[in-house]
mmCIF file of C-alpha atoms in Angstrom:
data_model
loop_
_atom_site.group_PDB
_atom_site.id
_atom_site.type_symbol
_atom_site.label_atom_id
_atom_site.label_comp_id
_atom_site.label_asym_id
_atom_site.label_seq_id
_atom_site.Cartn_x
_atom_site.Cartn_y
_atom_site.Cartn_z
ATOM 1 C CA ALA A 132 -2.023 -6.023 -15.222
ATOM 2 C CA LEU A 133 -5.825 -5.927 -15.237
ATOM 3 C CA SER A 134 -5.980 -6.940 -18.868
ATOM 4 C CA ILE A 135 -3.570 -9.844 -18.302
ATOM 5 C CA ALA A 136 -5.564 -10.990 -15.279
ATOM 6 C CA MET A 137 -8.792 -10.985 -17.302
ATOM 7 C CA GLU A 138 -7.173 -12.796 -20.225
ATOM 8 C CA THR A 139 -5.676 -15.559 -18.061
ATOM 9 C CA ASP A 140 -8.697 -16.101 -15.808
ATOM 10 C CA ASP A 141 -12.100 -16.367 -17.475
ATOM 11 C CA LYS A 142 -13.798 -16.122 -14.088
ATOM 12 C CA ALA A 143 -12.271 -12.711 -13.350
ATOM 13 C CA VAL A 144 -14.549 -9.666 -13.256
ATOM 14 C CA ILE A 145 -13.988 -5.960 -12.609
ATOM 15 C CA LEU A 146 -16.594 -3.918 -10.768
ATOM 16 C CA GLY A 147 -16.854 -0.482 -9.237
ATOM 17 C CA GLU A 148 -18.054 3.059 -9.754
ATOM 18 C CA ASP A 149 -17.523 4.148 -13.390
ATOM 19 C CA VAL A 150 -15.111 1.314 -14.238
ATOM 20 C CA LYS A 151 -16.857 0.787 -17.592
ATOM 21 C CA PHE A 152 -15.725 4.264 -18.606
ATOM 22 C CA GLY A 153 -12.185 3.784 -17.320
ATOM 23 C CA GLY A 154 -12.635 5.165 -13.824
ATOM 24 C CA VAL A 155 -11.438 8.514 -12.495
ATOM 25 C CA PHE A 156 -7.818 7.667 -13.279
ATOM 26 C CA ARG A 157 -8.536 5.700 -16.484
ATOM 27 C CA CYS A 158 -7.091 2.475 -15.064
ATOM 28 C CA THR A 159 -9.868 0.354 -16.618
ATOM 29 C CA LEU A 160 -10.114 2.260 -19.888
ATOM 30 C CA GLY A 161 -11.042 0.024 -22.828
ATOM 31 C CA LEU A 162 -11.531 -3.127 -20.765
ATOM 32 C CA VAL A 163 -15.298 -3.242 -21.253
ATOM 33 C CA ASP A 164 -14.780 -3.215 -25.033
ATOM 34 C CA LYS A 165 -12.333 -6.082 -24.727
ATOM 35 C CA PHE A 166 -14.131 -8.269 -22.199
ATOM 36 C CA GLY A 167 -17.786 -7.207 -22.346
ATOM 37 C CA ASN A 168 -20.449 -5.869 -19.992
ATOM 38 C CA ASP A 169 -20.749 -9.120 -18.052
ATOM 39 C CA ARG A 170 -17.131 -8.971 -16.892
ATOM 40 C CA VAL A 171 -16.586 -5.212 -16.541
ATOM 41 C CA PHE A 172 -19.544 -3.450 -14.978
ATOM 42 C CA ASN A 173 -20.488 -0.346 -13.014
ATOM 43 C CA THR A 174 -21.988 -0.462 -9.542
ATOM 44 C CA PRO A 175 -24.127 1.945 -7.523
ATOM 45 C CA LEU A 176 -22.301 4.457 -5.321
ATOM 46 C CA THR A 177 -22.075 2.157 -2.333
ATOM 47 C CA GLU A 178 -18.693 0.967 -1.100
ATOM 48 C CA GLN A 179 -20.274 -1.518 1.283
ATOM 49 C CA GLY A 180 -22.286 -2.910 -1.604
ATOM 50 C CA ILE A 181 -19.272 -3.120 -3.918
ATOM 51 C CA VAL A 182 -17.195 -5.139 -1.465
ATOM 52 C CA GLY A 183 -20.151 -7.223 -0.302
ATOM 53 C CA PHE A 184 -21.099 -8.121 -3.866
ATOM 54 C CA ALA A 185 -17.470 -8.913 -4.747
ATOM 55 C CA THR A 186 -17.108 -11.087 -1.641
ATOM 56 C CA GLY A 187 -20.223 -13.024 -2.615
ATOM 57 C CA MET A 188 -18.956 -13.558 -6.156
ATOM 58 C CA CYS A 189 -15.664 -14.899 -4.810
ATOM 59 C CA SER A 190 -17.446 -17.277 -2.452
ATOM 60 C CA VAL A 191 -18.935 -19.056 -5.480
ATOM 61 C CA GLY A 192 -15.717 -19.272 -7.435
ATOM 62 C CA HIS A 193 -15.191 -15.967 -9.223
ATOM 63 C CA THR A 194 -12.123 -13.728 -9.119
ATOM 64 C CA ALA A 195 -13.488 -10.289 -8.235
ATOM 65 C CA ILE A 196 -11.420 -7.134 -8.728
ATOM 66 C CA ALA A 197 -13.357 -4.392 -6.960
ATOM 67 C CA GLU A 198 -12.459 -0.718 -7.263
ATOM 68 C CA ILE A 199 -13.103 1.790 -4.498
ATOM 69 C CA GLN A 200 -12.778 5.127 -6.283
ATOM 70 C CA PHE A 201 -10.789 6.804 -3.483
ATOM 71 C CA ALA A 202 -9.375 5.191 -0.336
ATOM 72 C CA ASP A 203 -10.910 8.028 1.673
ATOM 73 C CA TYR A 204 -14.303 6.417 0.975
ATOM 74 C CA ILE A 205 -13.400 2.809 1.753
ATOM 75 C CA HIS A 206 -14.600 3.017 5.354
ATOM 76 C CA PRO A 207 -18.295 2.237 4.661
ATOM 77 C CA ALA A 208 -16.973 -1.156 3.471
ATOM 78 C CA PHE A 209 -15.026 -1.767 6.693
ATOM 79 C CA ASP A 210 -17.585 -4.249 8.015
ATOM 80 C CA GLN A 211 -17.597 -6.254 4.782
ATOM 81 C CA ILE A 212 -13.785 -6.345 4.675
ATOM 82 C CA VAL A 213 -13.005 -7.008 8.332
ATOM 83 C CA ASN A 214 -16.063 -8.950 9.525
ATOM 84 C CA GLU A 215 -16.902 -10.874 6.368
ATOM 85 C CA ALA A 216 -14.102 -11.241 3.803
ATOM 86 C CA SER A 217 -11.222 -11.582 6.254
ATOM 87 C CA LYS A 218 -13.001 -14.132 8.453
ATOM 88 C CA MET A 219 -14.963 -16.248 5.969
ATOM 89 C CA ARG A 220 -12.448 -19.077 5.602
ATOM 90 C CA TYR A 221 -11.663 -19.252 9.323
ATOM 91 C CA ARG A 222 -15.200 -19.117 10.647
ATOM 92 C CA SER A 223 -16.423 -21.773 8.211
ATOM 93 C CA GLY A 224 -13.581 -24.187 8.888
ATOM 94 C CA SER A 225 -12.403 -23.731 5.282
ATOM 95 C CA GLN A 226 -15.772 -24.788 3.867
ATOM 96 C CA PHE A 227 -16.180 -21.341 2.308
ATOM 97 C CA GLU A 228 -13.690 -18.666 1.306
ATOM 98 C CA CYS A 229 -13.370 -15.517 -0.783
ATOM 99 C CA GLY A 230 -9.681 -15.714 -1.593
ATOM 100 C CA GLY A 231 -10.295 -14.397 -5.111
ATOM 101 C CA LEU A 232 -11.123 -10.916 -3.799
ATOM 102 C CA THR A 233 -8.864 -7.963 -4.657
ATOM 103 C CA ILE A 234 -9.824 -4.410 -3.727
ATOM 104 C CA ARG A 235 -8.049 -1.654 -5.656
ATOM 105 C CA THR A 236 -8.127 1.869 -4.290
ATOM 106 C CA PRO A 237 -6.094 5.075 -4.828
ATOM 107 C CA TYR A 238 -4.666 6.683 -1.687
ATOM 108 C CA GLY A 239 -2.351 9.479 -0.570
ATOM 109 C CA VAL A 240 -1.690 13.119 -1.318
ATOM 110 C CA VAL A 241 -1.505 14.759 -4.725
ATOM 111 C CA GLY A 242 -0.972 18.388 -3.747
ATOM 112 C CA HIS A 243 -4.573 19.551 -4.006
ATOM 113 C CA GLY A 244 -6.823 16.764 -2.731
ATOM 114 C CA GLY A 245 -7.933 18.314 0.553
ATOM 115 C CA PHE A 246 -9.472 16.291 3.371
ATOM 116 C CA TYR A 247 -11.409 13.752 1.326
ATOM 117 C CA HIS A 248 -9.032 12.851 -1.480
ATOM 118 C CA SER A 249 -5.687 12.633 0.331
ATOM 119 C CA GLN A 250 -5.946 10.096 3.138
ATOM 120 C CA SER A 251 -3.685 7.136 3.868
ATOM 121 C CA PRO A 252 -5.851 4.627 5.762
ATOM 122 C CA GLU A 253 -3.670 1.569 5.124
ATOM 123 C CA ALA A 254 -2.972 0.792 8.801
ATOM 124 C CA THR A 255 -6.696 0.492 9.560
ATOM 125 C CA TYR A 256 -6.992 -2.436 7.136
ATOM 126 C CA CYS A 257 -3.907 -4.389 8.179
ATOM 127 C CA GLN A 258 -6.074 -7.089 9.740
ATOM 128 C CA PRO A 259 -5.653 -10.865 10.061
ATOM 129 C CA GLY A 260 -7.148 -12.520 6.987
ATOM 130 C CA VAL A 261 -6.408 -9.651 4.585
ATOM 131 C CA LYS A 262 -3.198 -8.865 2.707
ATOM 132 C CA VAL A 263 -2.371 -5.174 2.268
ATOM 133 C CA VAL A 264 -0.037 -4.166 -0.554
ATOM 134 C CA ILE A 265 1.327 -0.809 -1.799
ATOM 135 C CA PRO A 266 3.630 -0.384 -4.837
ATOM 136 C CA ARG A 267 6.228 2.367 -5.177
ATOM 137 C CA GLY A 268 6.158 2.619 -8.978
ATOM 138 C CA PRO A 269 4.749 1.241 -12.257
ATOM 139 C CA VAL A 270 6.976 -1.866 -12.463
ATOM 140 C CA GLN A 271 6.064 -2.949 -8.943
ATOM 141 C CA ALA A 272 2.414 -1.966 -9.447
ATOM 142 C CA LYS A 273 1.940 -4.411 -12.308
ATOM 143 C CA GLY A 274 3.739 -7.324 -10.667
ATOM 144 C CA LEU A 275 2.230 -6.832 -7.229
ATOM 145 C CA LEU A 276 -1.300 -6.349 -8.581
ATOM 146 C CA LEU A 277 -1.117 -9.590 -10.547
ATOM 147 C CA SER A 278 0.146 -11.335 -7.403
ATOM 148 C CA CYS A 279 -2.771 -9.931 -5.400
ATOM 149 C CA ILE A 280 -5.345 -10.991 -7.977
ATOM 150 C CA ARG A 281 -3.927 -14.529 -8.112
ATOM 151 C CA ASP A 282 -3.315 -14.911 -4.388
ATOM 152 C CA LYS A 283 -5.779 -17.153 -2.567
ATOM 153 C CA ASN A 284 -6.469 -14.590 0.134
ATOM 154 C CA PRO A 285 -8.421 -11.320 0.089
ATOM 155 C CA CYS A 286 -6.069 -8.449 -0.806
ATOM 156 C CA ILE A 287 -6.311 -4.672 -0.632
ATOM 157 C CA PHE A 288 -4.122 -2.946 -3.201
ATOM 158 C CA PHE A 289 -3.555 0.703 -2.302
ATOM 159 C CA GLU A 290 -2.374 2.695 -5.326
ATOM 160 C CA PRO A 291 -0.438 5.937 -4.661
ATOM 161 C CA LYS A 292 -2.540 8.237 -6.818
ATOM 162 C CA ILE A 293 0.287 10.693 -7.408
ATOM 163 C CA LEU A 294 1.978 7.968 -9.495
ATOM 164 C CA TYR A 295 -0.840 8.046 -12.053
ATOM 165 C CA ARG A 296 0.415 11.353 -13.401
ATOM 166 C CA SER A 297 4.054 11.597 -12.322
ATOM 167 C CA ALA A 298 5.593 8.116 -12.677
ATOM 168 C CA VAL A 299 7.272 7.082 -15.927
ATOM 169 C CA GLU A 300 9.102 3.750 -16.240
ATOM 170 C CA GLU A 301 9.818 1.043 -18.773
ATOM 171 C CA VAL A 302 7.379 -1.664 -17.676
ATOM 172 C CA PRO A 303 7.819 -5.201 -19.060
ATOM 173 C CA GLU A 304 4.974 -6.078 -21.433
ATOM 174 C CA GLY A 305 4.648 -9.723 -20.458
ATOM 175 C CA ASP A 306 3.021 -11.491 -17.556
ATOM 176 C CA TYR A 307 5.098 -11.292 -14.376
ATOM 177 C CA MET A 308 4.510 -11.247 -10.636
ATOM 178 C CA VAL A 309 6.266 -9.659 -7.664
ATOM 179 C CA PRO A 310 6.098 -11.871 -4.549
ATOM 180 C CA LEU A 311 3.796 -10.776 -1.739
ATOM 181 C CA GLY A 312 5.143 -10.627 1.799
ATOM 182 C CA LYS A 313 8.655 -9.752 0.666
ATOM 183 C CA ALA A 314 10.354 -6.399 1.229
ATOM 184 C CA GLU A 315 12.959 -5.096 -1.214
ATOM 185 C CA VAL A 316 16.266 -3.535 -0.205
ATOM 186 C CA LEU A 317 16.652 -0.645 -2.635
ATOM 187 C CA ARG A 318 19.949 0.649 -1.299
ATOM 188 C CA GLU A 319 22.463 -0.929 1.028
ATOM 189 C CA GLY A 320 24.069 1.066 3.824
ATOM 190 C CA THR A 321 25.714 0.758 7.214
ATOM 191 C CA ASP A 322 24.633 3.711 9.385
ATOM 192 C CA VAL A 323 20.831 3.689 9.456
ATOM 193 C CA THR A 324 17.868 1.776 8.005
ATOM 194 C CA LEU A 325 15.043 3.716 6.368
ATOM 195 C CA ILE A 326 11.717 1.915 5.854
ATOM 196 C CA GLY A 327 8.841 3.155 3.710
ATOM 197 C CA TRP A 328 6.256 2.241 1.083
ATOM 198 C CA GLY A 329 4.398 3.760 -1.829
ATOM 199 C CA SER A 330 5.230 7.249 -3.032
ATOM 200 C CA GLN A 331 7.112 7.976 0.193
ATOM 201 C CA LEU A 332 10.016 5.954 -1.237
ATOM 202 C CA LYS A 333 10.864 8.817 -3.618
ATOM 203 C CA ILE A 334 11.186 11.180 -0.664
ATOM 204 C CA LEU A 335 13.259 8.725 1.358
ATOM 205 C CA GLU A 336 15.514 8.062 -1.620
ATOM 206 C CA ALA A 337 16.150 11.782 -2.058
ATOM 207 C CA ALA A 338 16.958 12.069 1.663
ATOM 208 C CA CYS A 339 19.447 9.202 1.338
ATOM 209 C CA ASP A 340 21.127 10.998 -1.579
ATOM 210 C CA LEU A 341 21.518 14.199 0.427
ATOM 211 C CA ALA A 342 22.730 12.282 3.467
ATOM 212 C CA ALA A 343 25.353 10.497 1.350
ATOM 213 C CA GLN A 344 26.794 13.869 0.360
ATOM 214 C CA GLU A 345 27.454 14.495 4.052
ATOM 215 C CA GLY A 346 28.968 11.064 4.688
ATOM 216 C CA TYR A 347 25.953 9.156 6.040
ATOM 217 C CA SER A 348 25.417 5.618 4.702
ATOM 218 C CA CYS A 349 21.706 4.774 4.526
ATOM 219 C CA GLU A 350 20.006 1.440 3.853
ATOM 220 C CA LEU A 351 16.606 1.912 2.187
ATOM 221 C CA ILE A 352 13.850 -0.712 2.266
ATOM 222 C CA ASP A 353 10.535 -0.794 0.395
ATOM 223 C CA LEU A 354 8.131 -2.804 2.568
ATOM 224 C CA GLN A 355 5.782 -3.472 -0.416
ATOM 225 C CA THR A 356 3.467 -5.805 1.553
ATOM 226 C CA LEU A 357 2.339 -4.103 4.750
ATOM 227 C CA TYR A 358 0.477 -7.135 6.040
ATOM 228 C CA PRO A 359 1.826 -9.695 6.498
ATOM 229 C CA TYR A 360 5.135 -7.847 6.409
ATOM 230 C CA ASP A 361 8.671 -9.144 5.911
ATOM 231 C CA ILE A 362 10.075 -8.816 9.424
ATOM 232 C CA ASP A 363 13.091 -10.963 8.584
ATOM 233 C CA THR A 364 14.446 -8.459 6.053
ATOM 234 C CA LEU A 365 13.812 -5.576 8.447
ATOM 235 C CA GLU A 366 15.441 -7.406 11.333
ATOM 236 C CA ALA A 367 18.567 -8.262 9.356
ATOM 237 C CA SER A 368 18.969 -4.664 8.238
ATOM 238 C CA VAL A 369 18.418 -3.090 11.663
ATOM 239 C CA LYS A 370 20.799 -5.522 13.330
ATOM 240 C CA LYS A 371 23.413 -4.419 10.797
ATOM 241 C CA THR A 372 22.884 -0.650 11.079
ATOM 242 C CA GLY A 373 21.660 -0.372 14.663
ATOM 243 C CA ARG A 374 19.336 2.505 13.771
ATOM 244 C CA VAL A 375 15.973 2.799 12.041
ATOM 245 C CA ILE A 376 13.685 5.497 10.625
ATOM 246 C CA ILE A 377 10.161 4.723 9.394
ATOM 247 C CA GLY A 378 8.353 7.121 7.077
ATOM 248 C CA HIS A 379 4.741 7.318 5.911
ATOM 249 C CA GLU A 380 2.131 9.931 4.975
ATOM 250 C CA ALA A 381 -0.467 8.779 7.505
ATOM 251 C CA ALA A 382 -0.599 10.372 10.956
ATOM 252 C CA VAL A 383 2.084 9.177 13.344
ATOM 253 C CA THR A 384 -0.441 8.005 15.957
ATOM 254 C CA GLY A 385 -1.990 4.726 14.833
ATOM 255 C CA GLY A 386 0.074 4.634 11.642
ATOM 256 C CA TRP A 387 1.665 1.386 10.492
ATOM 257 C CA GLY A 388 5.030 2.713 11.655
ATOM 258 C CA ALA A 389 3.859 2.079 15.237
ATOM 259 C CA GLU A 390 3.471 -1.666 14.578
ATOM 260 C CA LEU A 391 6.834 -1.846 12.828
ATOM 261 C CA SER A 392 8.504 0.063 15.659
ATOM 262 C CA ALA A 393 7.112 -2.324 18.258
ATOM 263 C CA LYS A 394 8.166 -5.432 16.355
ATOM 264 C CA ILE A 395 11.652 -4.098 15.600
ATOM 265 C CA GLN A 396 12.033 -3.208 19.284
ATOM 266 C CA GLU A 397 11.124 -6.793 20.215
ATOM 267 C CA ARG A 398 13.488 -8.358 17.705
ATOM 268 C CA CYS A 399 16.414 -5.910 17.736
ATOM 269 C CA PHE A 400 16.481 -4.266 21.166
ATOM 270 C CA GLU A 401 20.061 -5.223 22.010
ATOM 271 C CA HIS A 402 21.282 -4.015 18.612
ATOM 272 C CA LEU A 403 19.710 -0.544 18.652
ATOM 273 C CA GLU A 404 22.135 2.370 19.001
ATOM 274 C CA ALA A 405 19.441 5.076 18.982
ATOM 275 C CA PRO A 406 15.674 5.423 19.523
ATOM 276 C CA ILE A 407 13.490 4.392 16.594
ATOM 277 C CA LYS A 408 12.219 7.443 14.709
ATOM 278 C CA ARG A 409 8.927 7.813 12.843
ATOM 279 C CA ILE A 410 8.780 10.639 10.305
ATOM 280 C CA CYS A 411 5.102 10.777 9.420
ATOM 281 C CA GLY A 412 2.132 13.047 8.906
ATOM 282 C CA TYR A 413 1.011 15.178 11.826
ATOM 283 C CA ASP A 414 -1.859 14.118 14.071
ATOM 284 C CA ILE A 415 -4.435 16.239 12.268
ATOM 285 C CA PRO A 416 -7.059 15.355 9.650
ATOM 286 C CA PRO A 417 -5.232 14.882 6.343
ATOM 287 C CA SER A 418 -4.568 16.757 4.254
ATOM 288 C CA PRO A 419 -4.942 20.470 5.020
ATOM 289 C CA LEU A 420 -4.813 21.597 1.381
ATOM 290 C CA VAL A 421 -2.584 24.705 1.293
ATOM 291 C CA PHE A 422 -0.676 23.375 4.307
ATOM 292 C CA GLU A 423 -0.106 19.958 2.754
ATOM 293 C CA LYS A 424 3.611 20.569 2.222
ATOM 294 C CA ILE A 425 3.973 21.293 5.928
ATOM 295 C CA HIS A 426 1.850 18.322 6.938
ATOM 296 C CA ILE A 427 3.530 15.629 4.838
ATOM 297 C CA PRO A 428 7.052 14.417 5.710
ATOM 298 C CA ASP A 429 9.439 15.723 3.082
ATOM 299 C CA THR A 430 13.069 15.156 2.129
ATOM 300 C CA LEU A 431 14.493 17.705 4.576
ATOM 301 C CA LYS A 432 12.541 16.299 7.548
ATOM 302 C CA ASN A 433 13.941 12.870 6.783
ATOM 303 C CA LEU A 434 17.451 14.237 6.284
ATOM 304 C CA ALA A 435 17.298 15.885 9.701
ATOM 305 C CA ALA A 436 16.096 12.591 11.196
ATOM 306 C CA ILE A 437 18.989 10.715 9.581
ATOM 307 C CA LYS A 438 21.536 13.115 11.085
ATOM 308 C CA GLU A 439 19.915 13.102 14.513
ATOM 309 C CA THR A 440 19.640 9.318 14.609
ATOM 310 C CA VAL A 441 23.166 8.567 13.406
ATOM 311 C CA ASP A 442 24.698 11.261 15.639
ATOM 312 C CA PHE A 443 22.683 10.224 18.722
#
């Protein structure tokens, strides 16, 4: 996706810590040889500086693809993202904008990341003026990333880092895009709606398989774009099933599941047959290394939630 974006847009640049050498996860490997030092370049170790520099480049017409090496370290750039990039078009009356900005950053658990390489801070950045996107696999990653890069709004593209090593799919070679702001129904069902994003979809899918063996019919939805999210698809599903479970790795308090729960309650109150459930990480600093398997919602926790919700 990055190579296609650079080939089709001569104003596109890639910047970040160690991107010339491919980055920690080798996502930019070989791009400096293909496009040169002026378009693929390393930055100092300053997240605020990376996003600030990228925002400035976009304000004068460039397409900037900035990499934050781990999402755990994106917070020093919070001011640049939320007070500058997200508000530039609005505060200037559309005289200036930085719609060409895309921030890539790996997030989530991998089994051994500990406190500072395992966090899921996506809810913090779901702010007006910024689009937040998370793919569940390689096919979606390519299409959604190209959509983010070409969208005329600042985008944050959270990449589930566990997919770098564990995901294998046949990805189309050509140029294609997956629409932003549109959820995907992965499995249709009648008893309960399960909503998730990123690597959590694998866990939810496994829970649906186990539930099916016991006679429960689950509808599974990949949100894909967290902000602005596809409430219409969620609403239609919940009104059909009458029950909903939301799963994510981030802590339950302040997680994006809280926003979805509130909106679904507003839209679907008279159709709900059971309380909305959130199966999420515990309210402790993520992730407690050897206790990660306890901390993160797994297949069996979601299976138990399916049974409890349907049998309510």
